[in-house]
PDB file of C-alpha atoms in Angstrom:
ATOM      1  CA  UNK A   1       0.000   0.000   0.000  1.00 64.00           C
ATOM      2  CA  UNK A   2       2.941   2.154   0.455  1.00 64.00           C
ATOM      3  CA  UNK A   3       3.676   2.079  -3.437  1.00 62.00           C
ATOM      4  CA  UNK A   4       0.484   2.705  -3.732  1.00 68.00           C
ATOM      5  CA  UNK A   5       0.574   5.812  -1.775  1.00 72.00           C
ATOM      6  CA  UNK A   6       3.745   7.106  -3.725  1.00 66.00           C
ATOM      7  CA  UNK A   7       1.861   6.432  -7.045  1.00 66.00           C
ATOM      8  CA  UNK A   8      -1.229   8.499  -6.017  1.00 72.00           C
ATOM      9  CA  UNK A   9       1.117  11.125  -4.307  1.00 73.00           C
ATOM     10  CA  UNK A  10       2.949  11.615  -7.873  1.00 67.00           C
ATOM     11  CA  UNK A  11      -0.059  11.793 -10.073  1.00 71.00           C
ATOM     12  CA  UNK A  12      -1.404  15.438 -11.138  1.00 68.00           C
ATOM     13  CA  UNK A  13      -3.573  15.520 -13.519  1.00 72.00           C
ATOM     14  CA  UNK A  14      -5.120  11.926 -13.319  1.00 78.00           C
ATOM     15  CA  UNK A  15      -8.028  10.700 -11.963  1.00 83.00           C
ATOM     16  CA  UNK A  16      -8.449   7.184 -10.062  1.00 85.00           C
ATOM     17  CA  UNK A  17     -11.621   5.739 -11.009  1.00 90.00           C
ATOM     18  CA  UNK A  18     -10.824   2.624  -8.454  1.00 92.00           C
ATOM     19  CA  UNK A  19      -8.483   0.803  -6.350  1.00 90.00           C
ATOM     20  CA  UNK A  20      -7.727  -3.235  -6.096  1.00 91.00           C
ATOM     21  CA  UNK A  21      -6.250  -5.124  -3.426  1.00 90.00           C
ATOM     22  CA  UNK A  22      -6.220  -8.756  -3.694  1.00 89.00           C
ATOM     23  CA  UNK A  23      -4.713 -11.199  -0.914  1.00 89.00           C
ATOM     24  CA  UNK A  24      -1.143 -11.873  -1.426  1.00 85.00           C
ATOM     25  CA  UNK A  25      -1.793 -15.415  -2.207  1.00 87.00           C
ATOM     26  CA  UNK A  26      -3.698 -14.651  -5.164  1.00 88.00           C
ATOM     27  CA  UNK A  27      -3.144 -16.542  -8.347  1.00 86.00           C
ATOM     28  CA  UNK A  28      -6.164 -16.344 -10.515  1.00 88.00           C
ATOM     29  CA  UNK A  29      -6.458 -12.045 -10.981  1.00 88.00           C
ATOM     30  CA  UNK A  30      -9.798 -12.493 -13.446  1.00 90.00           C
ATOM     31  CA  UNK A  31     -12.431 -10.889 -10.702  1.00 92.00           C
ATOM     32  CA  UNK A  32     -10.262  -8.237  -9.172  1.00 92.00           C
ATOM     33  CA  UNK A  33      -9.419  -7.548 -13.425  1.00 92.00           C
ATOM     34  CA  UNK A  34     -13.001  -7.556 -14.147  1.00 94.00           C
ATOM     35  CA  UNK A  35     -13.800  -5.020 -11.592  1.00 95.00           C
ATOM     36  CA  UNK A  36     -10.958  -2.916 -12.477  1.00 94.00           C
ATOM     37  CA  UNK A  37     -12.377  -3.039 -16.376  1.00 95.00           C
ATOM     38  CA  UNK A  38     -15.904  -2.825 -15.344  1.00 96.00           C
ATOM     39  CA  UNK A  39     -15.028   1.107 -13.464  1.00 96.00           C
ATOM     40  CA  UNK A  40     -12.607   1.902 -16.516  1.00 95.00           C
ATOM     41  CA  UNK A  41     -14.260   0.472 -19.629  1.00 94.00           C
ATOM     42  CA  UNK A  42     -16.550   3.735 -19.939  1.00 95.00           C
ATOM     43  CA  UNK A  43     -14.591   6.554 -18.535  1.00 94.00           C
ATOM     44  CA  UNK A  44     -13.542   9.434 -21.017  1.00 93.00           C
ATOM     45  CA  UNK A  45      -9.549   9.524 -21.728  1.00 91.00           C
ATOM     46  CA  UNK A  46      -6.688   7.464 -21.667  1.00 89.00           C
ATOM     47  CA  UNK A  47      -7.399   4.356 -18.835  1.00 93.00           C
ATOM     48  CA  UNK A  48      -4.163   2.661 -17.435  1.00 91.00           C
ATOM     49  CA  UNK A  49      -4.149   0.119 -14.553  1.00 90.00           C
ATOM     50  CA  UNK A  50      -1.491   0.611 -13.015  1.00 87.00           C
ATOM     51  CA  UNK A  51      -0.371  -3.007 -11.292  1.00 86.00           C
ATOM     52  CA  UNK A  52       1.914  -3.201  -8.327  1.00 82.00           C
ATOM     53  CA  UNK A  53       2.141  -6.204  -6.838  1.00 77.00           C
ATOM     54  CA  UNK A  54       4.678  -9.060  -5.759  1.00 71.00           C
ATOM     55  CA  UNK A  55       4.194 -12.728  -6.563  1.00 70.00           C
ATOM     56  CA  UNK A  56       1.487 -14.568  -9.399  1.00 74.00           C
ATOM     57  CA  UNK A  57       1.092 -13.265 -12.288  1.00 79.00           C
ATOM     58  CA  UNK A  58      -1.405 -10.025 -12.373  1.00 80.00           C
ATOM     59  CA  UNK A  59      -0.180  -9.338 -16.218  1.00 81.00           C
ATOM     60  CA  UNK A  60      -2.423 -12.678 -17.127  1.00 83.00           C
ATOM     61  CA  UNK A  61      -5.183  -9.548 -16.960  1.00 86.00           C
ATOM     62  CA  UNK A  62      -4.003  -8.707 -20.222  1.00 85.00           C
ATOM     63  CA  UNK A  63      -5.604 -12.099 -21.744  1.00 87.00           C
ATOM     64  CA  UNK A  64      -9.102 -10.128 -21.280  1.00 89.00           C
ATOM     65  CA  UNK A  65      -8.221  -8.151 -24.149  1.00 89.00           C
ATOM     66  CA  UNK A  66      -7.469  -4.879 -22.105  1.00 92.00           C
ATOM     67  CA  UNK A  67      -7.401  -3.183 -25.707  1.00 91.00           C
ATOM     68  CA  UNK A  68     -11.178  -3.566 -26.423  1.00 94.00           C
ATOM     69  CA  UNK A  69     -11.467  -1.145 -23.923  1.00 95.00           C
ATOM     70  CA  UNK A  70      -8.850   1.010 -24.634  1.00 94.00           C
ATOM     71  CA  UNK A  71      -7.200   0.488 -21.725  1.00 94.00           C
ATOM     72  CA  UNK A  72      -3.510   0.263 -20.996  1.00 91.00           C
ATOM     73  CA  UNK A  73      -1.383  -1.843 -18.269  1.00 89.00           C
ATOM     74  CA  UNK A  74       1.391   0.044 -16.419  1.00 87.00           C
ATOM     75  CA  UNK A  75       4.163  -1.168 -13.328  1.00 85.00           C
ATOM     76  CA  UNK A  76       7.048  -0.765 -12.004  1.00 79.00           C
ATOM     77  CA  UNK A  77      10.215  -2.039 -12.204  1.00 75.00           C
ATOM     78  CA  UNK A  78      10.962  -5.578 -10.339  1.00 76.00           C
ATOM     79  CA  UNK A  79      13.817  -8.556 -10.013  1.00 75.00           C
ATOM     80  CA  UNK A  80      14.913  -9.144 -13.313  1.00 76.00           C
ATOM     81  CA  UNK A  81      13.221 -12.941 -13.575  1.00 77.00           C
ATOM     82  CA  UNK A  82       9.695 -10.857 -13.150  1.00 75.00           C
ATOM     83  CA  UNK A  83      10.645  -8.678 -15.475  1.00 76.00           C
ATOM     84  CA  UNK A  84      10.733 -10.984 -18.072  1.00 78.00           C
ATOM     85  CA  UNK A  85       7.503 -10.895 -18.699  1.00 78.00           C
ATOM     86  CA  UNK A  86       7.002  -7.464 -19.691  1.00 81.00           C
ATOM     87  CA  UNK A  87       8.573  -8.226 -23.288  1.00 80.00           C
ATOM     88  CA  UNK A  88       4.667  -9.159 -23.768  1.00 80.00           C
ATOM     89  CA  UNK A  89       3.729  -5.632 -23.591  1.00 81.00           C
ATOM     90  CA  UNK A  90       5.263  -3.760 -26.322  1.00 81.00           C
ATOM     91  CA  UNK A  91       5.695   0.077 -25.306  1.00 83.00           C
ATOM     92  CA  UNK A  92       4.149  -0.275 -22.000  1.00 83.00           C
ATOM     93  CA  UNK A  93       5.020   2.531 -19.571  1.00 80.00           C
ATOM     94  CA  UNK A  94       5.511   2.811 -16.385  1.00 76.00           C
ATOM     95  CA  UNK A  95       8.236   3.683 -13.427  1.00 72.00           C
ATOM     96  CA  UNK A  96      11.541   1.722 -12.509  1.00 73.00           C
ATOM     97  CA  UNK A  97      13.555   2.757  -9.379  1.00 73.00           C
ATOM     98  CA  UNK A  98      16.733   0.319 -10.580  1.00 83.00           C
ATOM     99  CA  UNK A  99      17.518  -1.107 -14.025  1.00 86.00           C
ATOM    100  CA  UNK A 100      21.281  -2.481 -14.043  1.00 92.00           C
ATOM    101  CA  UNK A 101      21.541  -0.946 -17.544  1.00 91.00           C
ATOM    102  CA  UNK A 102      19.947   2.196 -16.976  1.00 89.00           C
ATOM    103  CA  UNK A 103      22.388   4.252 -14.841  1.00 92.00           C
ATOM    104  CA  UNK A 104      25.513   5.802 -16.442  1.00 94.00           C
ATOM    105  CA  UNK A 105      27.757   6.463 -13.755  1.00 96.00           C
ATOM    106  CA  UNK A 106      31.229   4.865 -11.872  1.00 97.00           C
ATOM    107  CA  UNK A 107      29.652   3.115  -9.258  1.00 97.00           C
ATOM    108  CA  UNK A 108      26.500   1.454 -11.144  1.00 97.00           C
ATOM    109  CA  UNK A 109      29.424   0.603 -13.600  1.00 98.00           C
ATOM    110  CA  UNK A 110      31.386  -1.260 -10.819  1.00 98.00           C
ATOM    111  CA  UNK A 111      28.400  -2.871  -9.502  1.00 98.00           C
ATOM    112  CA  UNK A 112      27.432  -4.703 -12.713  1.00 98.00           C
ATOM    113  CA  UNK A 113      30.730  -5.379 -13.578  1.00 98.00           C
ATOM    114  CA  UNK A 114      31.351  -6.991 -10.339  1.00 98.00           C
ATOM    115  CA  UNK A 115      28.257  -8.761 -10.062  1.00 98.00           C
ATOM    116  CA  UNK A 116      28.819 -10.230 -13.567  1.00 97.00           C
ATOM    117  CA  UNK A 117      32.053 -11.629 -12.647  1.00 98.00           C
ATOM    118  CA  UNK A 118      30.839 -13.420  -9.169  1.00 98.00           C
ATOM    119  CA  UNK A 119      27.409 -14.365  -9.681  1.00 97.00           C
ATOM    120  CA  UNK A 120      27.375 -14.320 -13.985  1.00 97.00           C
ATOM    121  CA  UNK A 121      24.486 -12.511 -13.545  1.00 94.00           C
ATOM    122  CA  UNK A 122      23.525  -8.497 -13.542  1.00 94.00           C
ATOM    123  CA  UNK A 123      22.074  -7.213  -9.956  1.00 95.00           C
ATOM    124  CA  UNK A 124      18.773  -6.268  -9.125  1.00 91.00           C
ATOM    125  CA  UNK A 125      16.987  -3.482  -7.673  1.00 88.00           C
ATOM    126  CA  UNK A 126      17.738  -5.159  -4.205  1.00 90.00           C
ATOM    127  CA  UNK A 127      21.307  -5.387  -4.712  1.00 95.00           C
ATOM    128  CA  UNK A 128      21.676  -1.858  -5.830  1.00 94.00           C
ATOM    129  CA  UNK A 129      19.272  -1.054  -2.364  1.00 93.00           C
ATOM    130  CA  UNK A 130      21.661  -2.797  -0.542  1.00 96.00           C
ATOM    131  CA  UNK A 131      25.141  -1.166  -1.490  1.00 97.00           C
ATOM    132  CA  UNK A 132      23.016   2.493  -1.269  1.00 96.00           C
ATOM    133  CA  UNK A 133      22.644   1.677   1.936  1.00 96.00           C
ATOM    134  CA  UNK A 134      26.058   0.314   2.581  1.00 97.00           C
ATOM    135  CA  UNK A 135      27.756   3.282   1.239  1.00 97.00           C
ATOM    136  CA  UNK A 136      25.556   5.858   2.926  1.00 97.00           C
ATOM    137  CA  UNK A 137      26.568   3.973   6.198  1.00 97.00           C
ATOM    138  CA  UNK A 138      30.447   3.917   5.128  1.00 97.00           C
ATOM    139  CA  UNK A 139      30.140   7.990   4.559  1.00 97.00           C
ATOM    140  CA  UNK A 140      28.274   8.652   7.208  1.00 97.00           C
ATOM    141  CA  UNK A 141      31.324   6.600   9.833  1.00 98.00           C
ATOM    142  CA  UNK A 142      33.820   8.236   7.635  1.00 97.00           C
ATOM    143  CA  UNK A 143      31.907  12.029   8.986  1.00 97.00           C
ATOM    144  CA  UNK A 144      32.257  10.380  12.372  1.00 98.00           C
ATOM    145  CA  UNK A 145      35.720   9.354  12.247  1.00 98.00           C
ATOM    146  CA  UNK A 146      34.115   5.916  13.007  1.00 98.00           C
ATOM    147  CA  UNK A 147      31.467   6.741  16.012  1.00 98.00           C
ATOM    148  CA  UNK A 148      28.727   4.465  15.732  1.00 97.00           C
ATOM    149  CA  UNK A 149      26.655   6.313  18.317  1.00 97.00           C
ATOM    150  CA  UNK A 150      23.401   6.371  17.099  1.00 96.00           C
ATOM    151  CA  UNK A 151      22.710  10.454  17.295  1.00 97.00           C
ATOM    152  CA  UNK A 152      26.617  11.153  15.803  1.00 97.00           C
ATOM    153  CA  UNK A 153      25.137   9.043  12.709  1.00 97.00           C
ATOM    154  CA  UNK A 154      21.774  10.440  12.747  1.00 96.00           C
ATOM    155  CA  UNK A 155      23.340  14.154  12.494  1.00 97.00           C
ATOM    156  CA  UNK A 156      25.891  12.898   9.853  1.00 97.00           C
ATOM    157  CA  UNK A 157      23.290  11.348   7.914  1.00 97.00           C
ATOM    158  CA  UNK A 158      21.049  14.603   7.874  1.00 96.00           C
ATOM    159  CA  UNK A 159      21.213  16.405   4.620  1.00 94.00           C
ATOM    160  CA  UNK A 160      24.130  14.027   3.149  1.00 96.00           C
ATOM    161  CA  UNK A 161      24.283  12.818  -0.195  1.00 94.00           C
ATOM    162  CA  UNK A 162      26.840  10.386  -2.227  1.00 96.00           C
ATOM    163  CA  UNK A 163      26.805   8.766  -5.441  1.00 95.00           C
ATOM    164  CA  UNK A 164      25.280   5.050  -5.827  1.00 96.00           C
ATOM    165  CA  UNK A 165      24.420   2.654  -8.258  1.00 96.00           C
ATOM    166  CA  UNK A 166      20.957   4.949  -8.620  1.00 90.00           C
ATOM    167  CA  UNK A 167      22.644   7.785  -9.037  1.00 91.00           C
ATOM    168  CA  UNK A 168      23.645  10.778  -6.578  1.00 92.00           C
TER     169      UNK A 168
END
């Protein structure tokens, strides 16, 4: 629900028509897609459903023939074995927070590189999480000359900033 929240807190000029939550255990997504169709099918404008969601298969929703409707499917970005299934949807858009090919900097460059040569595979959006954090943690003892007291690295985490796989 928290993605959820960040979604809804970045849209301006859209409208949402409905929300969907399905247990996490769900595997057949036809009902909660038929609801979602049934609210969109006659609105005015463009109509995306936007899915976020870990585990199953929501993109199966697209076997209901989404385009009769005119309506779109849109996500975010995910482990790379999830991923894999958005080469079914041709142009789709949507938002990615890590893509190991995406960023063009030192760090992201050392990451994959790296991560190639010890697992023969590129990271994912976890991995690049992880060394974020690890490196904001590393600057923020190197401000504290190595105090680990928790309000010296509170303080030297306030306001800092450092380059990471993401970016700066």
């Amino acid at each position: 629900r928290d993605g959820v929240k960040a979604f809804k807190d970045a849209l301006k000029k859209a409208k949402i028509v409905h929300e969907e939550y399905l247990p996490t255990n769900t595997t057949d997504f036809t009902a909660g897609a038929q609801r979602l169709i049934d609210k969109l099918k006659d609105q005015p404008g463009r109509k995306v459903i936007f899915i976020i969601w870990a585990g199953g298969n929501p993109f199966k929703i697209a076997d209901l023939d989404l385009k009769r409707y005119g309506i779109e499917i849109a996500t975010g970005g995910n482990i790379l074995p999830a991923m894999a299934s958005y080469k079914n949807f041709p142009g789709m858009e949507g938002a990615t927070y890590y893509y190991f090919g995406i960023p063009k900097n030192p760090v992201n460059e050392w990451l994959v590189a790296n991560h190639y040569k010890q697992f023969k595979t590129p990271p994912d959006f976890f991995t690049a999480g992880g060394m974020s954090a690890a490196i904001a943690v590393v600057e923020a003892l190197k401000k504290t000359k190595g105090d680990t007291a928790s309000d010296k690295l509170i303080a030297a985490m306030e306001g800092m900033s450092f380059e990471t796989p993401k970016g700066r």
